[in-house]
mmCIF file of C-alpha atoms and ligand atoms in Angstrom:
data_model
loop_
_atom_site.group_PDB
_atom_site.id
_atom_site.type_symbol
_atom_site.label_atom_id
_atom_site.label_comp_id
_atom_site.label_asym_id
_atom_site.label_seq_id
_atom_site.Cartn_x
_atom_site.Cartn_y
_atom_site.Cartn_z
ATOM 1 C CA UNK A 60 25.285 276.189 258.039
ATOM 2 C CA UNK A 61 27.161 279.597 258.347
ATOM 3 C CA UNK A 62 25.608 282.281 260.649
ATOM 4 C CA UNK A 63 24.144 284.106 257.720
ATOM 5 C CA UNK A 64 22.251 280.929 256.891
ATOM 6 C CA UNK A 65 21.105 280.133 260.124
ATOM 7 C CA UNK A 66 19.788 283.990 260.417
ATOM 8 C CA UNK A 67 17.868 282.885 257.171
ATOM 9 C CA UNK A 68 16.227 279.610 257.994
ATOM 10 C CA UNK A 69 14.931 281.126 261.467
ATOM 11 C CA UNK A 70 13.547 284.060 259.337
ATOM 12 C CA UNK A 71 11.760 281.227 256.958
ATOM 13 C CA UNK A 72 10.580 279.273 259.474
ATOM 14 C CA UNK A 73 8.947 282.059 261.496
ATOM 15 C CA UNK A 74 6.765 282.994 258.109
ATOM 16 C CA UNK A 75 5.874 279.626 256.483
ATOM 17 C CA UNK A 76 4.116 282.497 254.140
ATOM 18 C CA UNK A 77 7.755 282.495 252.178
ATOM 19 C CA UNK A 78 8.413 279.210 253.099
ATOM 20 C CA UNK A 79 9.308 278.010 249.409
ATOM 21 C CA UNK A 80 10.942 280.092 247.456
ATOM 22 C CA UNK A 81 9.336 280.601 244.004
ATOM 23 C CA UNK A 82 9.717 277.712 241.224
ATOM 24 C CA UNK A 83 10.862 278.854 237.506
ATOM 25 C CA UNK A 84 9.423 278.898 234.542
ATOM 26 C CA UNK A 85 10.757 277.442 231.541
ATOM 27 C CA UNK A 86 9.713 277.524 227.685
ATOM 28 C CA UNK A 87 10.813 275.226 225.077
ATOM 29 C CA UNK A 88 9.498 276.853 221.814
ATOM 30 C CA UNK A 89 10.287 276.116 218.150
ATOM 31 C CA UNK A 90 8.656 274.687 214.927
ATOM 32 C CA UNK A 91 7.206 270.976 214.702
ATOM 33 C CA UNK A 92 9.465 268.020 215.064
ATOM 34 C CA UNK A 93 12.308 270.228 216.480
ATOM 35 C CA UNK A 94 12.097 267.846 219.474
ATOM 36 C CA UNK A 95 10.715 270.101 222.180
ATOM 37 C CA UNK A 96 9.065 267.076 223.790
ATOM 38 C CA UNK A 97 12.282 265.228 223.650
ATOM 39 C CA UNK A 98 13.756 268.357 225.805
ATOM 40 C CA UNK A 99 11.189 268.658 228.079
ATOM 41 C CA UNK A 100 11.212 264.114 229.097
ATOM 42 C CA UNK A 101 15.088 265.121 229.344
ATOM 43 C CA UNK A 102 14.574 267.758 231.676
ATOM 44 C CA UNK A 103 12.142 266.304 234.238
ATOM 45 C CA UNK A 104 14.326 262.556 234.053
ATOM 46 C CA UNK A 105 16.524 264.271 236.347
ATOM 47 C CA UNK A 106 13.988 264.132 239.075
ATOM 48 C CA UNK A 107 12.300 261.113 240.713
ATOM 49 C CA UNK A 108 8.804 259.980 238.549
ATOM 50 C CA UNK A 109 6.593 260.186 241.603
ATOM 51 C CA UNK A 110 7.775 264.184 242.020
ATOM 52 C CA UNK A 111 6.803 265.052 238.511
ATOM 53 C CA UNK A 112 3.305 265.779 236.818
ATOM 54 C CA UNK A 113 2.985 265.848 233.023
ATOM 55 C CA UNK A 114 -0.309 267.289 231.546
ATOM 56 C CA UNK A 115 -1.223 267.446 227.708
ATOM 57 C CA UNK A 116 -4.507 268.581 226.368
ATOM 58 C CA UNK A 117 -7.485 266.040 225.981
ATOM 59 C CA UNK A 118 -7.430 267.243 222.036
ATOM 60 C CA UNK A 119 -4.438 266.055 221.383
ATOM 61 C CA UNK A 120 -5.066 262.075 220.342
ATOM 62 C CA UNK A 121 -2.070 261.587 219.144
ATOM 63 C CA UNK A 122 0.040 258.530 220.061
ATOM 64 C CA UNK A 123 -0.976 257.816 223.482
ATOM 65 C CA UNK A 124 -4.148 259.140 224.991
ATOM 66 C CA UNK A 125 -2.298 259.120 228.661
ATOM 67 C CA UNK A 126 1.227 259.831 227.953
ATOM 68 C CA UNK A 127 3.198 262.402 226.331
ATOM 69 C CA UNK A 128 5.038 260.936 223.584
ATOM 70 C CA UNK A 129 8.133 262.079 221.424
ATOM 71 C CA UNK A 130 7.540 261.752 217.860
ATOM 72 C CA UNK A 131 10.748 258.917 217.938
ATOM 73 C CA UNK A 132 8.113 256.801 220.048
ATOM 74 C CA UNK A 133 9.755 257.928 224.055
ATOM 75 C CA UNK A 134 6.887 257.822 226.581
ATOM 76 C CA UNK A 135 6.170 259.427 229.998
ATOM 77 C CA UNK A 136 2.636 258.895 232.089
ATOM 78 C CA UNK A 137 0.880 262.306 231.569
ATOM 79 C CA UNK A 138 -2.433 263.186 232.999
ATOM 80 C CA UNK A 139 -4.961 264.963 229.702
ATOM 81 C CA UNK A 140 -6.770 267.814 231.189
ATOM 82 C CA UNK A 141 -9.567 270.094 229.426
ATOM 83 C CA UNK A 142 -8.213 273.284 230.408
ATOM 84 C CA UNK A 143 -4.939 275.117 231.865
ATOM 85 C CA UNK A 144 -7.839 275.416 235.132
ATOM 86 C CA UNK A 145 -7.756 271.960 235.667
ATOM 87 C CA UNK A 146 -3.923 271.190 235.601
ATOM 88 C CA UNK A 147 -3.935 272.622 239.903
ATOM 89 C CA UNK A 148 -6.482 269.901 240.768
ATOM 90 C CA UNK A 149 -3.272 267.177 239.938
ATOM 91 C CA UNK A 150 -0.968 268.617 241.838
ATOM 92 C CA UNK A 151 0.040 266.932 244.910
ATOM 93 C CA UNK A 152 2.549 267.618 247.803
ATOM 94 C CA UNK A 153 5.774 266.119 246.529
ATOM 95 C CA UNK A 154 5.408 267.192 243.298
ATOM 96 C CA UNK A 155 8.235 269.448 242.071
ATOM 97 C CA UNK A 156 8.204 269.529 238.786
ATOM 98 C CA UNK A 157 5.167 270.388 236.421
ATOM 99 C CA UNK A 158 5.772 269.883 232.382
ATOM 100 C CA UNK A 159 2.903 270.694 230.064
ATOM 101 C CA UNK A 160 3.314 269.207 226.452
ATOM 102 C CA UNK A 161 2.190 271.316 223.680
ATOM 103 C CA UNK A 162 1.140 274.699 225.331
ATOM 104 C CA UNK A 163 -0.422 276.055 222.691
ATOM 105 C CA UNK A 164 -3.137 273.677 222.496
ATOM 106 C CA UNK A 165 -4.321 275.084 225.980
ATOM 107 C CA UNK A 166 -6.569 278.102 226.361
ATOM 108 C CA UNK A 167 -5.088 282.066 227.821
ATOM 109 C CA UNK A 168 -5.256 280.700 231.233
ATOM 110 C CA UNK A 169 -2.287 278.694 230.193
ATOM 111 C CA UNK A 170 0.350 281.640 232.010
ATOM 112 C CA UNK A 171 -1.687 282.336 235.038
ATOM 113 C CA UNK A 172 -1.773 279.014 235.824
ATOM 114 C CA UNK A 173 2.115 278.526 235.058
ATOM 115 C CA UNK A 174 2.562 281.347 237.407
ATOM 116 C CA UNK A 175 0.323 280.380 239.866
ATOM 117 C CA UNK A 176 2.336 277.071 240.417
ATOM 118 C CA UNK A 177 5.577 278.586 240.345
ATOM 119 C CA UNK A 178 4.665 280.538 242.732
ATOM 120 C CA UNK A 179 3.782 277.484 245.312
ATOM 121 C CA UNK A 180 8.133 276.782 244.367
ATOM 122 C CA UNK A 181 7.147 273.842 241.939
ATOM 123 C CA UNK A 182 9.312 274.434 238.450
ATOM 124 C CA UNK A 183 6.982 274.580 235.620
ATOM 125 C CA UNK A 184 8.464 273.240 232.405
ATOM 126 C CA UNK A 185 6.017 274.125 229.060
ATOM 127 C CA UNK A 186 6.483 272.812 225.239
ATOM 128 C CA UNK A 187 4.936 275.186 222.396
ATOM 129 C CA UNK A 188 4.890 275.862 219.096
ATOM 130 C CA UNK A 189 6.156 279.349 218.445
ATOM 131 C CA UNK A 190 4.799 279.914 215.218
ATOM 132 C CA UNK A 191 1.374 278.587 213.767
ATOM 133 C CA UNK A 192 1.195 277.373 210.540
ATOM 134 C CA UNK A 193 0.885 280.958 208.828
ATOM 135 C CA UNK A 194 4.189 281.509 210.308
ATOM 136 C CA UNK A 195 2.492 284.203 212.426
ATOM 137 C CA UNK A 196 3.744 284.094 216.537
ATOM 138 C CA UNK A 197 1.077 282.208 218.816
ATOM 139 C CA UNK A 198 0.282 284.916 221.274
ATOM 140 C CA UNK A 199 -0.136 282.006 224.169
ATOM 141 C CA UNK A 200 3.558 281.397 223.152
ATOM 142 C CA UNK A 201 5.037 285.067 223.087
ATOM 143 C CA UNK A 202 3.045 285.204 226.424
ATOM 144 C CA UNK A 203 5.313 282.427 228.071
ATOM 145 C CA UNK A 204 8.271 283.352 226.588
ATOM 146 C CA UNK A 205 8.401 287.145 228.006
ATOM 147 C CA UNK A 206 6.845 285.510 231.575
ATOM 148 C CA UNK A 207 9.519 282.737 231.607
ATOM 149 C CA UNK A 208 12.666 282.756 233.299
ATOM 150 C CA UNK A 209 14.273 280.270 230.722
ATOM 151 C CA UNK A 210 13.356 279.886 226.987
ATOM 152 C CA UNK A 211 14.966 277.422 224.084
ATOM 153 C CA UNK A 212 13.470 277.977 220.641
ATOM 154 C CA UNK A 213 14.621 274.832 218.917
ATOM 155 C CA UNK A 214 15.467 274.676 214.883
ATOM 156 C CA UNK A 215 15.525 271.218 212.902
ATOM 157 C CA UNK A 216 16.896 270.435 209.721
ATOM 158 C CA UNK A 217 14.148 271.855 206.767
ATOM 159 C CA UNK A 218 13.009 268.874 204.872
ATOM 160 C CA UNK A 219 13.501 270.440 201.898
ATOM 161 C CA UNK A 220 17.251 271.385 201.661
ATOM 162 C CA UNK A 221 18.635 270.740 205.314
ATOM 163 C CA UNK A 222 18.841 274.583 205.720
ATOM 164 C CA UNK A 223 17.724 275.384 209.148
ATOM 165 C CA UNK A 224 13.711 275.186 209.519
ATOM 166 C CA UNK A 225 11.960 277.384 211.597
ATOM 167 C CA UNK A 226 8.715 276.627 210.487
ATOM 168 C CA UNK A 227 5.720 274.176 210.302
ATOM 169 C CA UNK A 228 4.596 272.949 206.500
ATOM 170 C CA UNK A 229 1.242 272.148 206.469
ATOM 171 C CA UNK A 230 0.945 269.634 204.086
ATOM 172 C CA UNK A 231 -2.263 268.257 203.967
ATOM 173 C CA UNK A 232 -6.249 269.904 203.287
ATOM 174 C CA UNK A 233 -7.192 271.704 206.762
ATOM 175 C CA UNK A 234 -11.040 270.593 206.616
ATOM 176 C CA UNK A 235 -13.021 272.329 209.770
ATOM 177 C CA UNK A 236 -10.538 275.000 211.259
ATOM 178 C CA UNK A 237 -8.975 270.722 213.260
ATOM 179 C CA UNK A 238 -5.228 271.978 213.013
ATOM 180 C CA UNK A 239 -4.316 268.752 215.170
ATOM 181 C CA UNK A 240 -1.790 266.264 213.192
ATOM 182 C CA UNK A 241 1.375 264.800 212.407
ATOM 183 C CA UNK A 242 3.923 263.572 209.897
ATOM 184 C CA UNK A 243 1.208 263.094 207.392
ATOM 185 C CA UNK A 244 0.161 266.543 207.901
ATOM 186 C CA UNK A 245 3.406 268.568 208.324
ATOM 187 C CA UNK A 246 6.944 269.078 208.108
ATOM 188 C CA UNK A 247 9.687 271.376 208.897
ATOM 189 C CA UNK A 248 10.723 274.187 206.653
ATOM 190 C CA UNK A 249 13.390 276.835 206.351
ATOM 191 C CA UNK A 250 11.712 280.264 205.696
ATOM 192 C CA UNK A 251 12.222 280.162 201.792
ATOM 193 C CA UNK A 252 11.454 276.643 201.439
ATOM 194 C CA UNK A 253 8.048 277.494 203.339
ATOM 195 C CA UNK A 254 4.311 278.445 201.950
ATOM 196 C CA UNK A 255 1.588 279.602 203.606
ATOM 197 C CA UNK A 256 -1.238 277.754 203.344
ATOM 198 C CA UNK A 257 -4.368 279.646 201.940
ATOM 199 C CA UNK A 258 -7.010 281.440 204.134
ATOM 200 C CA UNK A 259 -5.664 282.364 207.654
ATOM 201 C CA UNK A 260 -8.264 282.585 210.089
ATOM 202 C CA UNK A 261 -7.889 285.010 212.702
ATOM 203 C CA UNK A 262 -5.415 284.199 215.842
ATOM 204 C CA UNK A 263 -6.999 283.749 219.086
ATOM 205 C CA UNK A 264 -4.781 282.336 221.960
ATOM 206 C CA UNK A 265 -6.894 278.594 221.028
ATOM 207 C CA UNK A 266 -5.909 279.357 216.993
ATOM 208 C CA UNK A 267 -4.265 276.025 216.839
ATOM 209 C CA UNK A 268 -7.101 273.677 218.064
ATOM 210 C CA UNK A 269 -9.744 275.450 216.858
HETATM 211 ZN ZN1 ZN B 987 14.634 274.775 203.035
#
């Protein structure tokens, strides 16, 4: 270590305070099957298993109850919490990396909690949709995106003509406000391709799950 470092790890060491510098924030954003979950199990392979943490929401049933899985069947152990709130009470020394599949199932808590783990120098990796199925921006999404310090919006192929889909097709009744579902329910779309479904309720940061 040059002289300049050395000057610096005295300095840390004398203020455990600023110990750890801050972790980042990242967002990987974009319309359904547009393989944001296959991103985010890329990103956090790169570290050792036992320093990661994965969190989904408990509302979201689909294919594993305690694992985040990619729509092409890839699995990763992932704990399924109630509320952003909860996500601290899982996070363990060692842990250095913190992904949370499918943001915008969580409540507006979501970014102070991102932040507040960030700031203890853990990276915080979050999946969203950008868009909900009125093609109208989740706030909890916009939120992350202008908080993060990296953000991806990913595009897929639109079902219809292979023009590039930036939106979700709901395909299927919505019966009860229960957005939650998959290939039966939805598909990507390009923006002409796409059609609103009828009767958009109003956005709250929990629109999706309602
Ligand atoms: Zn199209």
């Amino acid at each position: 270590m040059n002289r300049i470092g050395n000057q610096v790890a005295d300095t840390q060491s004398a203020h455990p305070a600023i110990d750890k510098s801050p972790g980042s924030i990242s967002l990987i954003s974009g319309c359904m099957f547009s393989g944001k979950t296959t991103e985010l199990l890329k990103q956090v392979a790169r570290f050792p298993q036992e320093s990661v943490r994965l969190f989904k929401h408990v509302c979201d049933t689909r294919y594993a109850p305690d694992a985040v899985v990619t729509h092409n069947g890839i699995a990763f152990p992932a704990i399924a919490v109630h509320s952003a709130s909860t996500i601290v009470n899982h996070i363990t020394s060692g842990v250095r990396v913190v992904g949370i599949d499918e943001g915008h199932f969580f409540d507006g808590q979501l970014l102070n909690i991102a932040q507040g783990i960030a700031q203890t120098g853990v990276d915080v990796i979050v999946t969203a949709l950008d868009r909900d199925s009125w093609g109208r921006p989740l706030p909890i999404s916009s939120k992350l995106e202008a908080a993060s310090d990296n953000s991806e919006t990913r595009t897929t192929a639109c079902s219809q003509c292979a023009d590039t889909a930036t939106r979700t097709q709901r395909l299927t009744p919505i019966i009860n406000g229960n957005m939650i579902g998959g290939e039966e329910s939805y598909e990507p779309r390009c923006k002409r391709c796409w059609k609103a479904p009828p009767e958009a309720p109003l956005q709250t940061d929990s629109t999706i799950r309602s």
